[in-house]
Short mmCIF file of C-alpha atoms in Angstrom, two decimals:
data_model
loop_
_atom_site.label_atom_id
_atom_site.label_comp_id
_atom_site.label_asym_id
_atom_site.label_seq_id
_atom_site.Cartn_x
_atom_site.Cartn_y
_atom_site.Cartn_z
CA UNK A 956 0.48 -0.76 -0.02
CA UNK A 957 1.23 3.68 -1.02
CA UNK A 958 0.84 5.92 1.69
CA UNK A 959 0.35 8.57 -1.00
CA UNK A 960 -2.32 10.84 0.10
CA UNK A 961 -5.77 11.04 -1.97
CA UNK A 962 -6.27 14.61 -1.13
CA UNK A 963 -3.73 17.22 -0.11
CA UNK A 964 -4.85 20.18 -0.04
CA UNK A 965 -2.22 23.09 1.26
CA UNK A 966 -2.72 26.84 2.26
CA UNK A 967 -6.09 27.06 0.05
CA UNK A 968 -7.02 30.75 0.01
CA UNK A 969 -9.90 31.72 -2.54
CA UNK A 970 -11.14 35.14 -2.82
CA UNK A 971 -14.66 37.17 -4.68
CA UNK A 972 -13.31 40.57 -5.56
CA UNK A 973 -12.52 41.58 -1.82
CA UNK A 974 -14.27 38.90 -0.04
CA UNK A 975 -12.40 36.48 1.27
CA UNK A 976 -14.14 33.11 0.88
CA UNK A 977 -11.77 30.04 1.65
CA UNK A 978 -8.99 31.03 4.02
CA UNK A 979 -5.68 29.55 4.25
CA UNK A 980 -7.61 25.27 4.41
CA UNK A 981 -4.92 22.30 4.66
CA UNK A 982 -6.74 19.19 4.46
CA UNK A 983 -5.44 15.40 4.24
CA UNK A 984 -7.71 12.90 2.84
CA UNK A 985 -6.74 9.19 2.51
CA UNK A 986 -8.87 6.65 0.90
CA UNK A 987 -10.95 3.86 1.92
CA UNK A 988 -12.72 6.86 3.79
CA UNK A 989 -16.67 7.68 3.95
CA UNK A 990 -15.91 11.87 4.93
CA UNK A 991 -18.87 14.75 5.83
CA UNK A 992 -17.73 17.49 5.11
CA UNK A 993 -20.72 19.75 7.37
CA UNK A 994 -20.97 23.90 7.43
CA UNK A 995 -23.46 25.65 7.34
CA UNK A 996 -24.80 27.25 4.62
CA UNK A 997 -22.26 30.01 3.03
CA UNK A 998 -19.81 28.32 4.98
CA UNK A 999 -17.44 27.42 2.27
CA UNK A 1000 -18.30 24.25 0.99
CA UNK A 1001 -19.04 24.38 -2.66
CA UNK A 1002 -17.05 26.69 -3.36
CA UNK A 1003 -14.12 23.90 -2.29
CA UNK A 1004 -16.22 21.66 -4.46
CA UNK A 1005 -15.45 23.49 -6.95
CA UNK A 1006 -12.24 23.94 -6.51
CA UNK A 1007 -11.28 20.23 -6.23
CA UNK A 1008 -12.77 19.42 -9.44
CA UNK A 1009 -11.34 22.68 -11.36
CA UNK A 1010 -14.39 24.74 -11.69
CA UNK A 1011 -12.79 27.87 -9.75
CA UNK A 1012 -8.87 28.98 -9.48
CA UNK A 1013 -7.18 28.64 -6.64
CA UNK A 1014 -6.15 32.51 -5.57
CA UNK A 1015 -3.32 31.05 -3.80
CA UNK A 1016 -2.52 27.26 -2.73
CA UNK A 1017 -2.43 24.44 -4.22
CA UNK A 1018 -4.83 20.96 -4.44
CA UNK A 1019 -2.92 17.71 -4.57
CA UNK A 1020 -5.06 14.37 -5.74
CA UNK A 1021 -2.48 11.71 -5.88
CA UNK A 1022 0.27 13.44 -5.71
CA UNK A 1023 -0.64 15.08 -9.02
CA UNK A 1024 -1.86 18.86 -9.43
CA UNK A 1025 -6.05 19.60 -10.43
CA UNK A 1026 -5.72 19.16 -14.67
CA UNK A 1027 -7.01 16.83 -16.99
CA UNK A 1028 -5.89 13.66 -15.09
CA UNK A 1029 -7.03 14.57 -11.67
CA UNK A 1030 -10.57 14.56 -13.35
CA UNK A 1031 -10.94 11.41 -13.90
CA UNK A 1032 -10.20 10.19 -11.17
CA UNK A 1033 -12.87 12.39 -9.72
CA UNK A 1034 -16.67 11.24 -9.80
CA UNK A 1035 -18.71 14.87 -8.51
CA UNK A 1036 -22.21 15.35 -7.85
CA UNK A 1037 -23.63 19.14 -8.26
CA UNK A 1038 -25.89 20.38 -5.59
CA UNK A 1039 -27.73 21.75 -8.84
CA UNK A 1040 -27.84 19.32 -12.11
CA UNK A 1041 -26.09 19.98 -15.08
CA UNK A 1042 -28.14 17.51 -16.73
CA UNK A 1043 -29.99 17.99 -20.11
CA UNK A 1044 -33.46 17.64 -18.82
CA UNK A 1045 -35.07 16.53 -21.89
CA UNK A 1046 -32.90 13.93 -22.30
CA UNK A 1047 -34.45 10.42 -21.20
CA UNK A 1048 -32.47 8.35 -19.21
CA UNK A 1049 -30.68 6.26 -21.00
CA UNK A 1050 -29.60 8.51 -23.46
CA UNK A 1051 -27.98 9.91 -20.35
CA UNK A 1052 -26.15 6.70 -19.95
CA UNK A 1053 -24.78 6.63 -23.06
CA UNK A 1054 -22.86 10.23 -22.72
CA UNK A 1055 -21.79 9.33 -19.53
CA UNK A 1056 -20.69 6.20 -21.37
CA UNK A 1057 -19.11 8.25 -24.63
CA UNK A 1058 -18.08 11.05 -21.72
CA UNK A 1059 -15.86 9.09 -18.73
CA UNK A 1060 -13.84 5.55 -19.29
CA UNK A 1061 -14.24 4.19 -16.15
CA UNK A 1062 -18.61 4.59 -16.40
CA UNK A 1063 -19.98 1.46 -15.58
CA UNK A 1064 -23.42 1.38 -17.75
CA UNK A 1065 -24.33 -2.06 -17.38
CA UNK A 1066 -23.96 -0.76 -13.03
CA UNK A 1067 -26.33 2.08 -13.48
CA UNK A 1068 -28.33 0.43 -15.05
CA UNK A 1069 -28.44 -2.09 -12.44
CA UNK A 1070 -28.48 0.87 -10.03
CA UNK A 1071 -31.43 2.29 -11.01
CA UNK A 1072 -33.64 -1.12 -11.45
CA UNK A 1073 -33.09 -1.20 -7.46
CA UNK A 1074 -34.37 2.31 -7.31
CA UNK A 1075 -37.67 2.05 -9.44
CA UNK A 1076 -36.44 4.12 -12.10
CA UNK A 1077 -37.60 3.79 -15.25
CA UNK A 1078 -34.51 4.46 -18.14
CA UNK A 1079 -37.28 5.60 -20.89
CA UNK A 1080 -38.95 8.06 -19.34
CA UNK A 1081 -37.88 12.24 -19.74
CA UNK A 1082 -36.01 13.92 -16.68
CA UNK A 1083 -38.31 16.32 -16.96
CA UNK A 1084 -41.07 13.66 -16.01
CA UNK A 1085 -39.33 13.23 -13.09
CA UNK A 1086 -39.42 14.76 -10.06
CA UNK A 1087 -37.05 16.18 -7.80
CA UNK A 1088 -36.02 13.34 -5.92
CA UNK A 1089 -36.33 10.54 -8.39
CA UNK A 1090 -33.69 12.76 -11.09
CA UNK A 1091 -31.84 12.67 -7.16
CA UNK A 1092 -31.16 9.46 -7.53
CA UNK A 1093 -30.73 9.23 -10.81
CA UNK A 1094 -27.81 11.50 -10.92
CA UNK A 1095 -26.44 9.59 -8.42
CA UNK A 1096 -26.38 5.81 -9.92
CA UNK A 1097 -24.98 7.65 -12.62
CA UNK A 1098 -22.07 9.70 -10.28
CA UNK A 1099 -21.90 6.22 -8.58
CA UNK A 1100 -20.86 4.74 -11.53
CA UNK A 1101 -18.49 5.56 -12.10
CA UNK A 1102 -14.85 3.46 -10.77
CA UNK A 1103 -12.86 6.60 -9.62
CA UNK A 1104 -11.14 7.11 -7.25
CA UNK A 1105 -12.62 10.12 -5.05
CA UNK A 1106 -16.36 11.07 -4.81
CA UNK A 1107 -17.29 13.92 -3.85
CA UNK A 1108 -21.80 14.88 -3.43
CA UNK A 1109 -22.42 18.29 -2.80
CA UNK A 1110 -26.02 17.86 -0.47
CA UNK A 1111 -27.00 14.60 -2.36
CA UNK A 1112 -29.68 14.80 0.22
CA UNK A 1113 -30.95 18.08 -0.26
CA UNK A 1114 -34.81 18.53 -1.01
CA UNK A 1115 -35.90 14.81 -1.45
CA UNK A 1116 -38.02 13.15 1.57
CA UNK A 1117 -36.77 10.58 4.07
CA UNK A 1118 -37.64 7.53 2.85
CA UNK A 1119 -35.33 8.56 -1.18
CA UNK A 1120 -33.18 9.66 1.84
CA UNK A 1121 -32.06 6.17 3.22
CA UNK A 1122 -32.70 5.12 -0.39
CA UNK A 1123 -29.89 7.37 -1.29
CA UNK A 1124 -27.72 6.51 1.93
CA UNK A 1125 -28.02 3.60 0.97
CA UNK A 1126 -26.58 3.74 -2.69
CA UNK A 1127 -23.93 5.14 -1.39
CA UNK A 1128 -23.02 3.06 1.11
CA UNK A 1129 -23.57 -0.09 -0.79
CA UNK A 1130 -21.36 1.03 -3.98
CA UNK A 1131 -18.71 2.75 -1.27
CA UNK A 1132 -15.23 0.28 -2.14
CA UNK A 1133 -11.79 0.21 0.24
CA UNK A 1134 -9.80 1.78 -2.36
CA UNK A 1135 -11.64 5.55 -2.47
CA UNK A 1136 -13.08 7.96 -0.43
CA UNK A 1137 -16.38 9.30 -0.90
CA UNK A 1138 -16.29 13.07 0.41
CA UNK A 1139 -20.33 14.68 1.18
CA UNK A 1140 -21.32 17.71 2.08
CA UNK A 1141 -24.48 18.61 3.61
CA UNK A 1142 -26.02 20.63 6.69
CA UNK A 1143 -28.22 17.85 7.48
CA UNK A 1144 -26.53 16.58 9.59
CA UNK A 1145 -28.29 14.19 11.59
CA UNK A 1146 -29.78 11.77 8.54
CA UNK A 1147 -26.03 11.15 7.36
CA UNK A 1148 -24.04 11.42 10.14
CA UNK A 1149 -24.43 7.16 11.21
CA UNK A 1150 -22.18 5.91 8.01
CA UNK A 1151 -19.38 8.99 8.32
CA UNK A 1152 -16.16 7.59 9.00
CA UNK A 1153 -14.64 11.65 9.76
CA UNK A 1154 -15.83 14.76 9.73
CA UNK A 1155 -14.38 18.08 8.48
CA UNK A 1156 -16.34 21.20 9.92
CA UNK A 1157 -16.07 24.57 8.33
CA UNK A 1158 -17.11 27.43 8.83
CA UNK A 1159 -16.23 31.29 7.53
CA UNK A 1160 -14.26 29.80 5.17
CA UNK A 1161 -12.30 27.76 7.31
CA UNK A 1162 -11.79 23.99 8.24
CA UNK A 1163 -12.45 24.32 12.42
CA UNK A 1164 -12.05 20.45 12.90
CA UNK A 1165 -11.43 17.47 10.76
CA UNK A 1166 -12.02 14.52 12.92
CA UNK A 1167 -12.67 10.87 13.15
CA UNK A 1168 -16.53 10.69 14.11
CA UNK A 1169 -17.04 7.54 16.37
CA UNK A 1170 -14.02 9.41 18.70
CA UNK A 1171 -15.35 13.03 18.25
CA UNK A 1172 -18.71 11.25 20.07
CA UNK A 1173 -16.59 9.59 22.77
CA UNK A 1174 -14.82 12.92 23.71
CA UNK A 1175 -18.23 14.93 23.60
CA UNK A 1176 -20.50 12.17 24.78
CA UNK A 1177 -22.87 13.88 22.04
CA UNK A 1178 -24.52 13.32 18.37
CA UNK A 1179 -21.65 14.99 15.34
CA UNK A 1180 -25.14 17.28 14.77
CA UNK A 1181 -24.95 18.21 18.62
CA UNK A 1182 -21.67 19.15 18.57
CA UNK A 1183 -21.99 21.23 15.35
CA UNK A 1184 -24.97 22.94 16.67
CA UNK A 1185 -23.11 23.77 20.10
CA UNK A 1186 -20.37 25.13 17.95
CA UNK A 1187 -22.08 26.83 15.60
CA UNK A 1188 -25.18 28.56 17.22
CA UNK A 1189 -27.20 29.95 14.61
CA UNK B 284 -30.74 -7.20 11.79
CA UNK B 285 -31.52 -3.52 10.59
CA UNK B 286 -31.43 -1.74 13.77
CA UNK B 287 -31.62 2.44 15.18
CA UNK B 288 -28.59 3.30 16.26
CA UNK B 289 -28.54 6.50 18.32
CA UNK B 290 -25.81 8.81 16.82
CA UNK B 291 -24.99 10.48 20.47
CA UNK B 292 -22.99 7.11 21.24
CA UNK B 293 -20.28 5.59 18.65
CA UNK B 294 -21.57 3.36 16.43
CA UNK B 295 -18.96 0.96 16.87
CA UNK B 296 -20.15 0.67 20.32
CA UNK B 297 -23.30 -0.04 19.27
CA UNK B 298 -22.19 -2.53 17.21
CA UNK B 299 -20.66 -3.89 19.55
CA UNK B 300 -23.42 -4.42 22.08
CA UNK B 301 -25.99 -6.21 19.41
CA UNK B 302 -22.76 -8.26 18.40
CA UNK B 303 -22.77 -9.76 22.31
CA UNK B 304 -26.71 -10.02 22.47
CA UNK B 305 -26.56 -11.92 19.45
CA UNK B 306 -23.70 -14.54 20.74
CA UNK B 307 -25.53 -14.23 23.78
CA UNK B 308 -28.27 -15.53 21.81
CA UNK B 309 -27.10 -17.89 19.94
CA UNK B 310 -28.45 -15.86 16.77
CA UNK B 311 -24.21 -17.09 16.04
CA UNK B 312 -23.43 -20.39 17.97
CA UNK B 313 -20.42 -20.83 19.18
CA UNK B 314 -17.66 -22.04 16.90
CA UNK B 315 -20.13 -20.59 13.94
CA UNK B 316 -18.40 -19.00 10.73
CA UNK B 317 -19.70 -15.37 10.64
CA UNK B 318 -20.61 -13.56 7.86
CA UNK B 319 -18.23 -11.26 6.07
CA UNK B 320 -17.89 -7.42 7.35
CA UNK B 321 -19.30 -6.26 3.85
CA UNK B 322 -22.52 -8.99 4.13
CA UNK B 323 -22.66 -7.66 8.38
CA UNK B 324 -22.46 -4.06 7.19
CA UNK B 325 -25.02 -4.02 4.81
CA UNK B 326 -27.75 -6.27 6.85
CA UNK B 327 -26.84 -3.13 9.39
CA UNK B 328 -26.55 0.11 7.13
CA UNK B 329 -23.34 1.11 8.83
CA UNK B 330 -20.07 1.48 7.57
CA UNK B 331 -17.89 -1.26 6.30
CA UNK B 332 -14.87 0.41 7.89
CA UNK B 333 -17.05 0.83 11.61
CA UNK B 334 -18.43 -3.01 11.08
CA UNK B 335 -14.71 -3.48 10.87
CA UNK B 336 -13.70 -1.51 13.80
CA UNK B 337 -16.49 -3.18 16.30
CA UNK B 338 -15.29 -6.80 14.74
CA UNK B 339 -12.15 -5.93 16.51
CA UNK B 340 -13.06 -4.96 19.32
CA UNK B 341 -14.91 -8.63 19.73
CA UNK B 342 -11.76 -9.65 18.42
CA UNK B 343 -10.12 -8.06 21.22
CA UNK B 344 -12.62 -8.98 23.74
CA UNK B 345 -11.70 -13.20 22.29
CA UNK B 346 -15.91 -13.50 21.30
CA UNK B 347 -14.58 -14.29 18.08
CA UNK B 348 -11.26 -14.90 15.95
CA UNK B 349 -9.86 -14.70 12.72
CA UNK B 350 -8.77 -17.79 11.08
CA UNK B 351 -6.25 -16.94 8.82
CA UNK B 352 -8.08 -16.11 5.21
CA UNK B 353 -11.13 -18.17 5.57
CA UNK B 354 -13.05 -15.34 7.75
CA UNK B 355 -13.80 -14.86 11.13
CA UNK B 356 -15.36 -17.32 13.40
CA UNK B 357 -17.02 -17.00 16.90
CA UNK B 358 -15.05 -18.30 19.70
CA UNK B 359 -15.52 -22.46 20.36
CA UNK B 360 -15.33 -21.86 23.86
CA UNK B 361 -18.50 -21.89 25.52
CA UNK B 362 -17.72 -20.93 29.21
CA UNK B 363 -16.58 -17.38 27.62
CA UNK B 364 -20.21 -16.75 26.14
CA UNK B 365 -21.83 -17.86 29.80
CA UNK B 366 -19.47 -15.84 31.61
CA UNK B 367 -21.00 -12.88 28.83
CA UNK B 368 -24.65 -14.06 29.28
CA UNK B 369 -23.97 -14.32 33.37
CA UNK B 370 -22.86 -10.68 33.50
CA UNK B 371 -25.85 -9.23 31.52
CA UNK B 372 -27.93 -10.98 33.72
CA UNK B 373 -27.14 -9.50 36.40
CA UNK B 374 -27.10 -6.35 35.22
CA UNK B 375 -30.17 -6.43 33.56
CA UNK B 376 -31.03 -8.06 37.82
CA UNK B 377 -30.01 -5.01 39.40
CA UNK B 378 -30.90 -2.59 37.04
CA UNK B 379 -34.90 -4.58 37.81
CA UNK B 380 -34.11 -3.98 42.05
CA UNK B 381 -32.50 -0.51 41.98
CA UNK B 382 -35.65 0.59 39.84
CA UNK B 383 -38.40 -0.86 42.63
CA UNK B 384 -36.33 0.58 44.79
CA UNK B 385 -36.60 3.78 43.62
CA UNK B 386 -40.51 3.24 44.51
CA UNK B 387 -40.50 2.41 47.62
CA UNK B 388 -40.35 -2.09 47.37
CA UNK B 389 -37.70 -3.68 48.94
CA UNK B 390 -36.64 -6.44 47.74
CA UNK B 391 -39.06 -9.91 48.78
CA UNK B 392 -41.57 -6.86 47.20
CA UNK B 393 -40.10 -7.03 44.00
CA UNK B 394 -39.53 -10.64 43.92
CA UNK B 395 -43.46 -10.98 44.38
CA UNK B 396 -43.54 -9.00 41.27
CA UNK B 397 -41.14 -10.67 39.51
CA UNK B 398 -43.73 -13.57 39.93
CA UNK B 399 -46.81 -12.14 38.92
CA UNK B 400 -45.80 -10.96 36.04
CA UNK B 401 -44.36 -14.30 35.04
CA UNK B 402 -47.31 -16.50 35.91
#
């Protein structure tokens, strides 16, 4: 086993105009973990995720994936579920599957079809005809059907009902493998905390805590949700 | 085997407790081969790393053991499971008598109540 870090972020800063959105972020993430990136709305979660996905450029600092600087090579090993859909909703699900297959070398279309079937979704259907929850499930199935090293899911649970949340968590868990890591950003902590290995608290553009979830529970004798609330009174 | 977790307590500790009950009650018998970490994790709907940690804890308590490349097994020593059962039974009994004491009932009365509900 190589001990090279899967994701390494060094002294990362990001400003929009004069507003500092991320301040001196330092993070190390290794393989085989499910990590919760937890923070209030506007804390900087999505900005950080966009930087890791090369959709924004750092003001200063560095991001490395498998020791490589962000770019074409790193995009190949990162599977990203954005907060808002980028899919053309006029398409039918099977057309989107075809698009993914053309686009990503590591996309397993058989797996995607199997997952969609398990989630009770019809691949002949137009995305426009689907509810928000169904569209979320389609996107998640596609993202989890890539054989990536790092999966980044930005708010996969927002705007879906509790039953769909359970489905989504089960899908994430059953597709998790020891060679990859999954970063899940959310402000809905109580729904997701049972599946997390590690938590990262982000507030006002700073990483304020990175810890094993169970160690933190043990130390504070409380749930992650409770600890988070105590730390950042709304 | 789906269980509800209390988010206030480390998940692996709760898994250890559930597993102990399974061992005591004979869901998994002495010397029996256990499902894989992966299968357990799927059944309990938990992170495989957390399941691994729980099984490692059970192993350090000698309640289960790993046979190289073959997987994990329940201990062959029946005494260990019996001892665990005894400890659980004592804890449950103590908490019953403590509860009765709180409402002003002594040992004799508490035993009478036990017999009454068991009739």
